[in-house]
Short mmCIF file of C-alpha atoms in Angstrom, two decimals:
data_model
loop_
_atom_site.label_atom_id
_atom_site.label_comp_id
_atom_site.label_asym_id
_atom_site.label_seq_id
_atom_site.Cartn_x
_atom_site.Cartn_y
_atom_site.Cartn_z
CA MET J 32 99.21 80.78 119.66
CA ASN J 33 96.77 83.62 119.14
CA LEU J 34 97.47 85.33 115.82
CA SER J 35 94.21 87.28 115.57
CA TYR J 36 95.95 90.66 115.92
CA LEU J 37 98.46 89.84 113.20
CA PHE J 38 95.83 88.76 110.68
CA ASP J 39 93.28 91.48 111.41
CA ALA J 40 93.01 93.46 108.16
CA ALA J 41 92.36 96.69 110.07
CA HIS J 42 95.92 96.54 111.42
CA TRP J 43 97.34 96.49 107.89
CA ASP J 44 95.71 99.75 106.71
CA PRO J 45 98.70 101.96 105.76
CA SER J 46 96.85 105.20 106.51
CA ALA J 47 95.99 104.31 110.12
CA THR J 48 98.45 105.34 112.85
CA GLY J 49 99.71 102.31 114.74
CA SER J 50 99.09 99.92 111.84
CA PHE J 51 101.85 97.56 110.78
CA PRO J 52 102.87 99.60 107.69
CA ASP J 53 102.91 102.79 109.75
CA LEU J 54 105.05 101.27 112.53
CA LEU J 55 107.31 99.47 110.06
CA LEU J 56 107.99 102.69 108.19
CA ALA J 57 108.79 104.54 111.42
CA HIS J 58 111.04 101.67 112.50
CA LEU J 59 112.94 101.63 109.20
CA GLY J 60 113.24 105.40 109.39
CA TYR J 61 115.03 105.29 112.76
CA VAL J 62 117.28 102.49 111.57
CA ALA J 63 118.21 104.25 108.32
CA LEU J 64 118.84 107.57 110.05
CA ALA J 65 121.02 106.07 112.78
CA LEU J 66 122.98 103.98 110.28
CA LEU J 67 123.51 106.98 108.03
CA ILE J 68 124.74 109.31 110.78
CA GLY J 69 126.80 106.57 112.42
CA THR J 70 128.46 105.59 109.15
CA VAL J 71 129.26 109.18 108.22
CA ILE J 72 131.01 109.58 111.58
CA ALA J 73 132.65 106.17 112.02
CA LEU J 74 133.69 105.19 108.51
CA PRO J 75 136.22 107.99 107.81
CA VAL J 76 137.70 107.67 111.29
CA GLY J 77 138.03 103.89 111.00
CA LEU J 78 139.54 104.10 107.52
CA TYR J 79 141.98 106.81 108.63
CA ILE J 80 143.12 104.82 111.67
CA GLY J 81 143.45 101.65 109.60
CA HIS J 82 145.27 103.44 106.79
CA THR J 83 147.80 105.26 108.95
CA GLY J 84 147.96 102.85 111.87
CA ARG J 85 147.74 105.86 114.19
CA GLY J 86 145.32 105.50 117.09
CA SER J 87 144.76 101.74 116.70
CA PHE J 88 144.11 101.71 120.42
CA ILE J 89 140.90 103.71 119.91
CA ALA J 90 139.59 101.47 117.13
CA ILE J 91 140.17 98.23 119.03
CA ASN J 92 138.70 99.47 122.29
CA ALA J 93 135.73 101.17 120.66
CA GLY J 94 134.50 97.76 119.55
CA ASN J 95 134.81 96.24 123.00
CA ALA J 96 133.28 99.22 124.76
CA GLY J 97 130.38 99.34 122.32
CA ARG J 98 129.52 95.69 122.82
CA SER J 99 129.47 95.97 126.59
CA LEU J 100 127.21 99.06 126.77
CA PRO J 101 123.71 98.01 127.86
CA THR J 102 121.42 99.38 125.14
CA LEU J 103 118.40 99.87 127.39
CA GLY J 104 120.51 101.80 129.89
CA LEU J 105 121.93 104.03 127.17
CA LEU J 106 118.43 104.79 125.81
CA MET J 107 117.00 105.57 129.23
CA LEU J 108 120.04 107.65 130.17
CA MET J 109 119.71 109.80 127.05
CA VAL J 110 115.97 110.30 127.51
CA THR J 111 116.35 111.12 131.19
CA LEU J 112 119.10 113.61 130.36
CA LEU J 113 117.50 115.28 127.31
CA GLY J 114 113.79 114.59 127.70
CA LEU J 115 111.39 112.57 125.57
CA GLY J 116 111.66 112.84 121.81
CA LEU J 117 113.42 111.60 118.73
CA LEU J 118 116.78 113.30 119.33
CA PRO J 119 117.89 111.45 122.51
CA VAL J 120 116.87 108.10 121.01
CA LEU J 121 118.68 108.89 117.79
CA ILE J 122 121.82 109.78 119.74
CA ALA J 123 121.64 106.45 121.60
CA LEU J 124 121.13 104.50 118.38
CA THR J 125 124.00 106.32 116.67
CA VAL J 126 126.31 105.64 119.60
CA LEU J 127 125.59 101.93 119.05
CA VAL J 128 126.27 102.10 115.31
CA ILE J 129 129.69 103.72 115.64
CA PRO J 130 131.75 100.95 117.36
CA PRO J 131 131.08 98.05 114.95
CA ILE J 132 131.62 100.23 111.86
CA LEU J 133 134.71 101.93 113.25
CA THR J 134 136.26 98.63 114.31
CA SER J 135 135.46 96.78 111.10
CA ALA J 136 136.71 99.63 108.90
CA TYR J 137 139.93 99.55 110.88
CA ALA J 138 140.17 95.74 110.78
CA GLY J 139 139.44 95.68 107.05
CA MET J 140 142.26 98.12 106.35
CA ARG J 141 144.68 96.37 108.70
CA THR J 142 144.24 92.90 107.23
CA LEU J 143 145.12 94.11 103.72
CA ASP J 144 148.11 92.51 102.10
CA SER J 145 150.73 95.25 102.29
CA GLN J 146 152.36 93.97 99.09
CA VAL J 147 149.20 94.78 97.15
CA VAL J 148 149.27 98.33 98.50
CA ASP J 149 152.96 98.62 97.62
CA ALA J 150 152.25 97.33 94.13
CA ALA J 151 149.52 99.95 93.71
CA LYS J 152 151.94 102.67 94.80
CA GLY J 153 154.61 101.24 92.52
CA MET J 154 152.21 101.50 89.61
CA GLY J 155 152.09 105.22 90.28
CA MET J 156 148.71 105.51 91.99
CA ARG J 157 148.13 108.60 94.09
CA PRO J 158 147.28 108.06 97.79
CA TRP J 159 143.62 108.84 97.05
CA GLN J 160 143.58 106.30 94.21
CA VAL J 161 145.26 103.68 96.38
CA LEU J 162 142.54 104.23 98.98
CA THR J 163 139.51 104.21 96.68
CA ARG J 164 140.63 101.69 94.05
CA VAL J 165 142.68 99.21 96.05
CA GLU J 166 142.31 99.48 99.80
CA LEU J 167 138.56 100.13 100.02
CA PRO J 168 137.48 97.35 97.63
CA MET J 169 139.72 94.87 99.41
CA ALA J 170 138.60 95.95 102.89
CA LEU J 171 134.95 95.82 101.86
CA PRO J 172 134.05 92.27 103.00
CA VAL J 173 135.20 92.90 106.57
CA LEU J 174 133.83 96.43 106.56
CA PHE J 175 130.44 95.36 105.31
CA SER J 176 130.06 92.58 107.86
CA GLY J 177 130.57 95.27 110.52
CA PHE J 178 127.85 97.30 108.84
CA ARG J 179 125.54 94.28 108.89
CA SER J 180 125.97 93.68 112.59
CA ALA J 181 125.45 97.40 113.21
CA ALA J 182 122.21 97.27 111.21
CA LEU J 183 120.94 94.29 113.19
CA GLN J 184 121.78 95.93 116.46
CA VAL J 185 119.94 99.10 115.52
CA VAL J 186 116.84 97.15 114.46
CA ALA J 187 116.84 95.43 117.84
CA THR J 188 117.50 98.59 119.80
CA ALA J 189 114.91 100.60 117.87
CA THR J 190 112.44 97.95 119.10
CA VAL J 191 113.46 98.63 122.67
CA ALA J 192 113.09 102.37 121.99
CA ALA J 193 109.31 101.95 122.19
CA ALA J 194 109.82 101.70 125.95
CA VAL J 195 110.96 105.34 125.96
CA GLY J 196 107.97 106.58 124.00
CA LEU J 197 109.11 106.21 120.41
CA SER J 198 107.04 104.74 117.57
CA GLY J 199 108.21 101.71 115.60
CA LEU J 200 107.40 98.01 115.85
CA GLY J 201 108.39 97.84 119.51
CA ARG J 202 105.15 99.74 120.26
CA LEU J 203 103.14 96.57 119.61
CA MET J 204 105.09 94.66 122.25
CA ILE J 205 105.35 97.42 124.85
CA ASP J 206 101.68 98.49 124.52
CA GLY J 207 100.50 94.90 124.23
CA LEU J 208 102.31 93.98 127.45
CA ALA J 209 100.93 97.08 129.20
CA VAL J 210 97.30 96.12 128.47
CA ASN J 211 97.84 92.35 128.61
CA ASP J 212 96.97 91.94 124.93
CA TYR J 213 99.21 89.00 124.21
CA SER J 214 98.02 88.63 120.64
CA ARG J 215 99.42 92.10 119.91
CA VAL J 216 102.70 91.30 121.67
CA LEU J 217 103.08 88.19 119.56
CA ALA J 218 102.28 90.07 116.34
CA GLY J 219 104.99 92.62 117.18
CA ALA J 220 107.53 89.91 117.96
CA ILE J 221 106.84 88.07 114.72
CA VAL J 222 106.94 91.16 112.50
CA VAL J 223 110.12 92.56 114.03
CA ALA J 224 111.85 89.17 113.91
CA LEU J 225 110.90 88.81 110.25
CA LEU J 226 112.15 92.33 109.56
CA ALA J 227 115.52 91.61 111.16
CA VAL J 228 115.97 88.28 109.38
CA LEU J 229 114.96 89.68 105.98
CA LEU J 230 117.15 92.75 106.41
CA ASP J 231 120.12 90.54 107.22
CA LEU J 232 119.49 88.36 104.17
CA LEU J 233 119.10 91.44 101.99
CA LEU J 234 122.36 92.93 103.26
CA ALA J 235 124.11 89.60 102.67
CA GLN J 236 122.91 89.77 99.08
CA VAL J 237 124.03 93.40 98.74
CA GLN J 238 127.43 92.34 100.04
CA ARG J 239 127.64 89.72 97.29
CA TRP J 240 126.83 92.37 94.71
CA ILE J 241 129.23 95.08 95.79
CA VAL J 242 132.27 93.01 96.75
CA SER J 243 134.53 92.76 93.74
CA PRO J 244 134.69 89.22 92.28
CA GLY J 245 138.49 89.50 92.40
CA VAL J 246 138.30 89.85 96.19
CA SER J 247 135.61 87.24 96.88
CA LYS J 248 137.29 84.80 94.44
CA ARG J 249 134.05 84.28 92.48
CA PHE J 250 134.83 84.84 88.83
CA MET U 70 125.72 108.60 143.38
CA ILE U 71 127.37 107.67 146.71
CA THR U 72 124.22 108.59 148.63
CA TYR U 73 122.10 106.61 146.18
CA LEU U 74 124.34 103.59 146.65
CA SER U 75 124.39 103.82 150.44
CA ASN U 76 120.58 104.14 150.57
CA ASN U 77 119.85 101.45 148.00
CA GLY U 78 122.80 99.12 148.45
CA ASP U 79 120.62 96.04 148.95
CA THR U 80 118.50 96.69 145.85
CA VAL U 81 121.58 97.27 143.72
CA LEU U 82 123.31 94.16 145.02
CA ALA U 83 120.23 92.01 144.44
CA ALA U 84 119.95 93.37 140.89
CA LEU U 85 123.64 92.71 140.29
CA ARG U 86 123.37 89.17 141.62
CA GLN U 87 120.37 88.45 139.39
CA HIS U 88 122.21 90.00 136.43
CA ILE U 89 125.21 87.70 136.93
CA TRP U 90 122.97 84.61 137.06
CA LEU U 91 120.88 85.59 134.07
CA ALA U 92 123.96 86.31 131.95
CA LEU U 93 126.33 83.52 132.97
CA VAL U 94 124.04 80.49 133.18
CA PRO U 95 123.25 80.87 129.44
CA VAL U 96 126.96 81.22 128.66
CA LEU U 97 127.73 77.88 130.33
CA LEU U 98 124.67 76.11 128.88
CA GLY U 99 125.32 77.58 125.45
CA PHE U 100 128.98 76.55 125.52
CA VAL U 101 128.10 72.96 126.43
CA ILE U 102 125.43 72.77 123.69
CA ALA U 103 127.53 74.53 121.03
CA LEU U 104 130.55 72.21 121.31
CA PRO U 105 128.86 69.09 119.85
CA ILE U 106 126.89 71.15 117.30
CA GLY U 107 130.04 72.89 116.07
CA TRP U 108 131.83 69.57 115.93
CA LEU U 109 129.01 68.10 113.79
CA GLY U 110 129.50 71.01 111.37
CA VAL U 111 133.11 69.91 110.89
CA ARG U 112 132.62 66.15 110.98
CA PHE U 113 129.91 66.39 108.30
CA PRO U 114 131.04 69.23 105.98
CA TRP U 115 127.66 69.42 104.21
CA LEU U 116 126.18 70.52 107.55
CA TYR U 117 128.48 73.52 107.87
CA HIS U 118 126.59 75.98 105.64
CA PRO U 119 123.09 75.14 106.94
CA LEU U 120 124.50 75.47 110.46
CA VAL U 121 126.01 78.89 109.77
CA ASN U 122 122.79 80.08 108.11
CA VAL U 123 120.47 78.90 110.88
CA ALA U 124 122.80 80.40 113.49
CA GLY U 125 122.82 83.69 111.58
CA VAL U 126 119.03 83.81 111.41
CA LEU U 127 118.64 83.01 115.12
CA TYR U 128 121.25 85.57 116.08
CA SER U 129 119.53 88.30 114.08
CA ILE U 130 116.22 88.03 115.98
CA PRO U 131 115.90 91.10 118.22
CA SER U 132 116.14 90.22 121.91
CA LEU U 133 112.83 91.76 122.97
CA ALA U 134 111.00 89.75 120.29
CA LEU U 135 112.61 86.52 121.46
CA PHE U 136 111.93 87.31 125.12
CA VAL U 137 108.19 87.75 124.52
CA PHE U 138 107.92 84.93 121.99
CA LEU U 139 109.41 82.19 124.17
CA PRO U 140 106.50 81.97 126.65
CA VAL U 141 104.33 80.80 123.73
CA LEU U 142 106.84 78.13 122.74
CA LEU U 143 107.78 76.97 126.22
CA GLY U 144 104.49 77.49 128.00
CA THR U 145 106.26 79.57 130.65
CA LYS U 146 104.83 82.65 132.35
CA ILE U 147 105.87 85.92 130.75
CA LEU U 148 107.55 87.00 134.01
CA SER U 149 109.55 83.80 134.33
CA PRO U 150 113.36 84.27 134.34
CA LEU U 151 113.49 81.07 132.30
CA ASN U 152 112.51 83.07 129.18
CA ILE U 153 115.62 85.22 129.51
CA VAL U 154 117.86 82.24 130.22
CA VAL U 155 116.56 80.27 127.23
CA ALA U 156 116.72 83.30 124.89
CA LEU U 157 120.31 84.12 125.84
CA THR U 158 121.25 80.44 125.58
CA ILE U 159 119.92 80.46 122.01
CA TYR U 160 122.05 83.51 121.17
CA THR U 161 125.11 81.94 122.78
CA VAL U 162 124.67 78.68 120.87
CA ALA U 163 124.10 80.59 117.61
CA LEU U 164 127.32 82.53 118.11
CA LEU U 165 129.47 79.72 119.51
CA ALA U 166 128.44 76.80 117.28
CA ARG U 167 129.86 78.68 114.34
CA THR U 168 133.00 79.71 116.23
CA VAL U 169 133.60 76.13 117.37
CA ALA U 170 133.20 74.88 113.79
CA ASP U 171 135.50 77.60 112.44
CA GLY U 172 138.07 76.94 115.15
CA LEU U 173 138.12 73.19 114.48
CA ARG U 174 138.26 73.73 110.72
CA ALA U 175 141.26 76.01 111.12
CA VAL U 176 143.32 73.34 112.89
CA ASP U 177 146.35 72.56 110.75
CA PRO U 178 145.63 69.21 108.99
CA LEU U 179 149.27 68.23 109.52
CA ILE U 180 148.72 68.34 113.29
CA VAL U 181 145.66 66.11 112.92
CA GLN U 182 147.59 63.68 110.74
CA ALA U 183 150.48 63.59 113.19
CA ALA U 184 148.08 62.81 116.03
CA SER U 185 146.43 60.04 114.02
CA ALA U 186 149.85 58.60 113.17
CA MET U 187 150.70 58.57 116.86
CA GLY U 188 147.66 56.35 117.40
CA TYR U 189 144.99 58.79 118.59
CA ARG U 190 141.45 57.55 118.04
CA ARG U 191 138.94 60.08 116.73
CA PHE U 192 137.40 61.10 120.06
CA LYS U 193 140.66 61.22 121.99
CA ARG U 194 142.23 63.19 119.14
CA LEU U 195 139.36 65.67 119.31
CA THR U 196 139.60 66.23 123.07
CA ASP U 197 143.41 66.05 123.39
CA VAL U 198 144.59 67.68 120.17
CA GLU U 199 142.00 69.45 118.03
CA LEU U 200 140.01 71.20 120.79
CA PRO U 201 143.11 72.54 122.60
CA VAL U 202 144.55 73.85 119.32
CA ALA U 203 141.21 75.47 118.45
CA LEU U 204 140.78 76.88 121.96
CA PRO U 205 142.01 80.45 121.31
CA VAL U 206 139.39 80.86 118.54
CA ILE U 207 136.62 79.23 120.60
CA LEU U 208 137.41 81.32 123.68
CA ALA U 209 137.44 84.51 121.59
CA GLY U 210 133.88 83.61 120.59
CA LEU U 211 133.03 82.88 124.21
CA ARG U 212 134.29 86.33 125.17
CA SER U 213 132.00 88.12 122.70
CA ALA U 214 129.06 85.91 123.69
CA THR U 215 129.60 86.66 127.38
CA VAL U 216 129.92 90.40 126.86
CA ALA U 217 126.85 90.45 124.58
CA ASN U 218 124.80 88.46 127.11
CA ILE U 219 125.71 90.79 129.95
CA SER U 220 124.51 93.81 127.97
CA LEU U 221 121.36 92.01 126.72
CA VAL U 222 120.08 90.93 130.15
CA SER U 223 118.95 94.51 130.87
CA VAL U 224 116.41 94.39 128.05
CA GLY U 225 114.63 91.77 130.14
CA ALA U 226 113.63 94.57 132.53
CA LEU U 227 110.95 95.50 129.99
CA ILE U 228 109.22 92.21 130.73
CA GLY U 229 109.94 92.39 134.45
CA VAL U 230 113.13 90.31 134.87
CA GLY U 231 116.29 92.15 133.99
CA GLY U 232 118.91 92.29 136.71
CA LEU U 233 120.55 95.71 136.52
CA GLY U 234 118.02 96.63 133.83
CA GLN U 235 115.52 97.18 136.65
CA LEU U 236 117.67 100.11 137.78
CA PHE U 237 117.24 101.62 134.29
CA THR U 238 113.44 101.28 134.25
CA ARG U 239 113.19 102.61 137.81
CA GLY U 240 115.39 105.62 137.04
CA PHE U 241 113.49 106.27 133.83
CA GLN U 242 110.09 106.17 135.54
CA LEU U 243 111.24 108.57 138.27
CA PHE U 244 113.32 110.73 135.90
CA TYR U 245 116.21 110.10 138.25
CA LEU U 246 119.73 109.70 136.82
CA GLU U 247 121.55 107.96 139.67
CA PRO U 248 120.17 104.42 139.27
CA ILE U 249 120.70 104.58 135.49
CA PHE U 250 124.34 105.63 135.92
CA VAL U 251 124.94 102.98 138.57
CA GLY U 252 123.34 100.32 136.35
CA ILE U 253 125.38 101.22 133.27
CA ILE U 254 128.66 101.40 135.19
CA LEU U 255 128.06 98.07 136.96
CA SER U 256 127.00 96.40 133.72
CA VAL U 257 130.12 97.59 131.87
CA LEU U 258 132.37 96.64 134.80
CA LEU U 259 130.76 93.21 134.98
CA ALA U 260 131.37 92.70 131.25
CA ALA U 261 134.99 93.78 131.63
CA ALA U 262 135.50 91.48 134.63
CA ALA U 263 133.95 88.45 132.88
CA ASP U 264 136.02 89.18 129.78
CA GLY U 265 139.18 89.43 131.87
CA ILE U 266 138.44 86.13 133.62
CA ILE U 267 138.08 84.32 130.28
CA VAL U 268 141.40 85.83 129.12
CA LEU U 269 143.06 84.51 132.29
CA ILE U 270 141.51 81.07 131.74
CA GLN U 271 142.79 81.09 128.19
CA ARG U 272 146.31 81.99 129.31
CA ALA U 273 146.23 79.16 131.82
CA LEU U 274 144.90 76.62 129.33
CA THR U 275 147.07 77.51 126.34
CA PRO U 276 150.56 78.18 127.72
CA TRP U 277 152.10 77.39 124.30
CA THR U 278 150.56 80.48 122.69
CA ARG U 279 152.89 82.79 124.62
CA ALA U 280 156.17 80.95 124.34
#
């Protein structure tokens, strides 16, 4: 296992383009942007469908359709349609974020105990209060696990996005393969795998923090 | 699209055939490996959390990273289809081992006690009672693993073996939409077909769920 590329100090200089910090930052940027846009679009729709029960069909099928879309095909389709650049890749990434968040927001709202919602209404809460103080906190575990799988999928797909000319950690693998520099390929694989694993652990911790102890039964 | 298909029918069919192999062999292998692992997670309860955590970590590794990392571990050539098969098998096991454990854990203890009282030994009880009762949960996991595998195979095209993914890279290199459209449509249809087949298998195997 040749790790010379990974441990070469020159590749860790934050100011150099193509260094690990530079690529990592670009990678995280794409992930954050796609998650943000995707959440802003999918969360309200999922919550609305779950809250009212109208359009359940969309929420259930969005999840299935999203899982079966080949990510590489979607990326290459967007770039072929719109040309090289950040926008087509961002659209593809956002399209992948929407289904898991939409479906989990819907599922979180649907699995709520209806008696709890009735009790909240009976206590005189307004619909908005019922949503923000009762339904959302109780739907949060399911909702957040959807967010976690969306985040992982975007990290993976942003790696693939290097094949359509974008920056990010996938560059190391795509460029390394192109010039037969296997040490670079390996460095890219290790760094991106570590990033995904750490991000998942971090989000699991965040989930523990933000889920109300009354819901997670940890007092 | 019709002209593209009639001119390149053989290429598309070969890509589709390779795609089916690369996606479904790991599903079968993964299923066979995940059953005993999931069972261990139930038989020895202290194993359950480590199992779930390891599975979660493995599942979170991006596919491209795993595809290019495996040649180092296995000593295979980077262009070998074996890398894709092993990587997707790892994902399938990671997803299914947990589902199998969850499915078995969710079996009503009263059913297990009744089976024991009727004289079932542990192994026979597992195969004749617990597994069939847990089957809907396990097969739901199998459905997501199958659909995920079918969409992941294409990424393999970036390292030269990717079934329908080769249509994507070709279309992208030539800036030509037809192969990309054909690849996406076939991939989604394949996922839907595989999903439907598992649903039919489930209906046949668990007639009591739709009494």
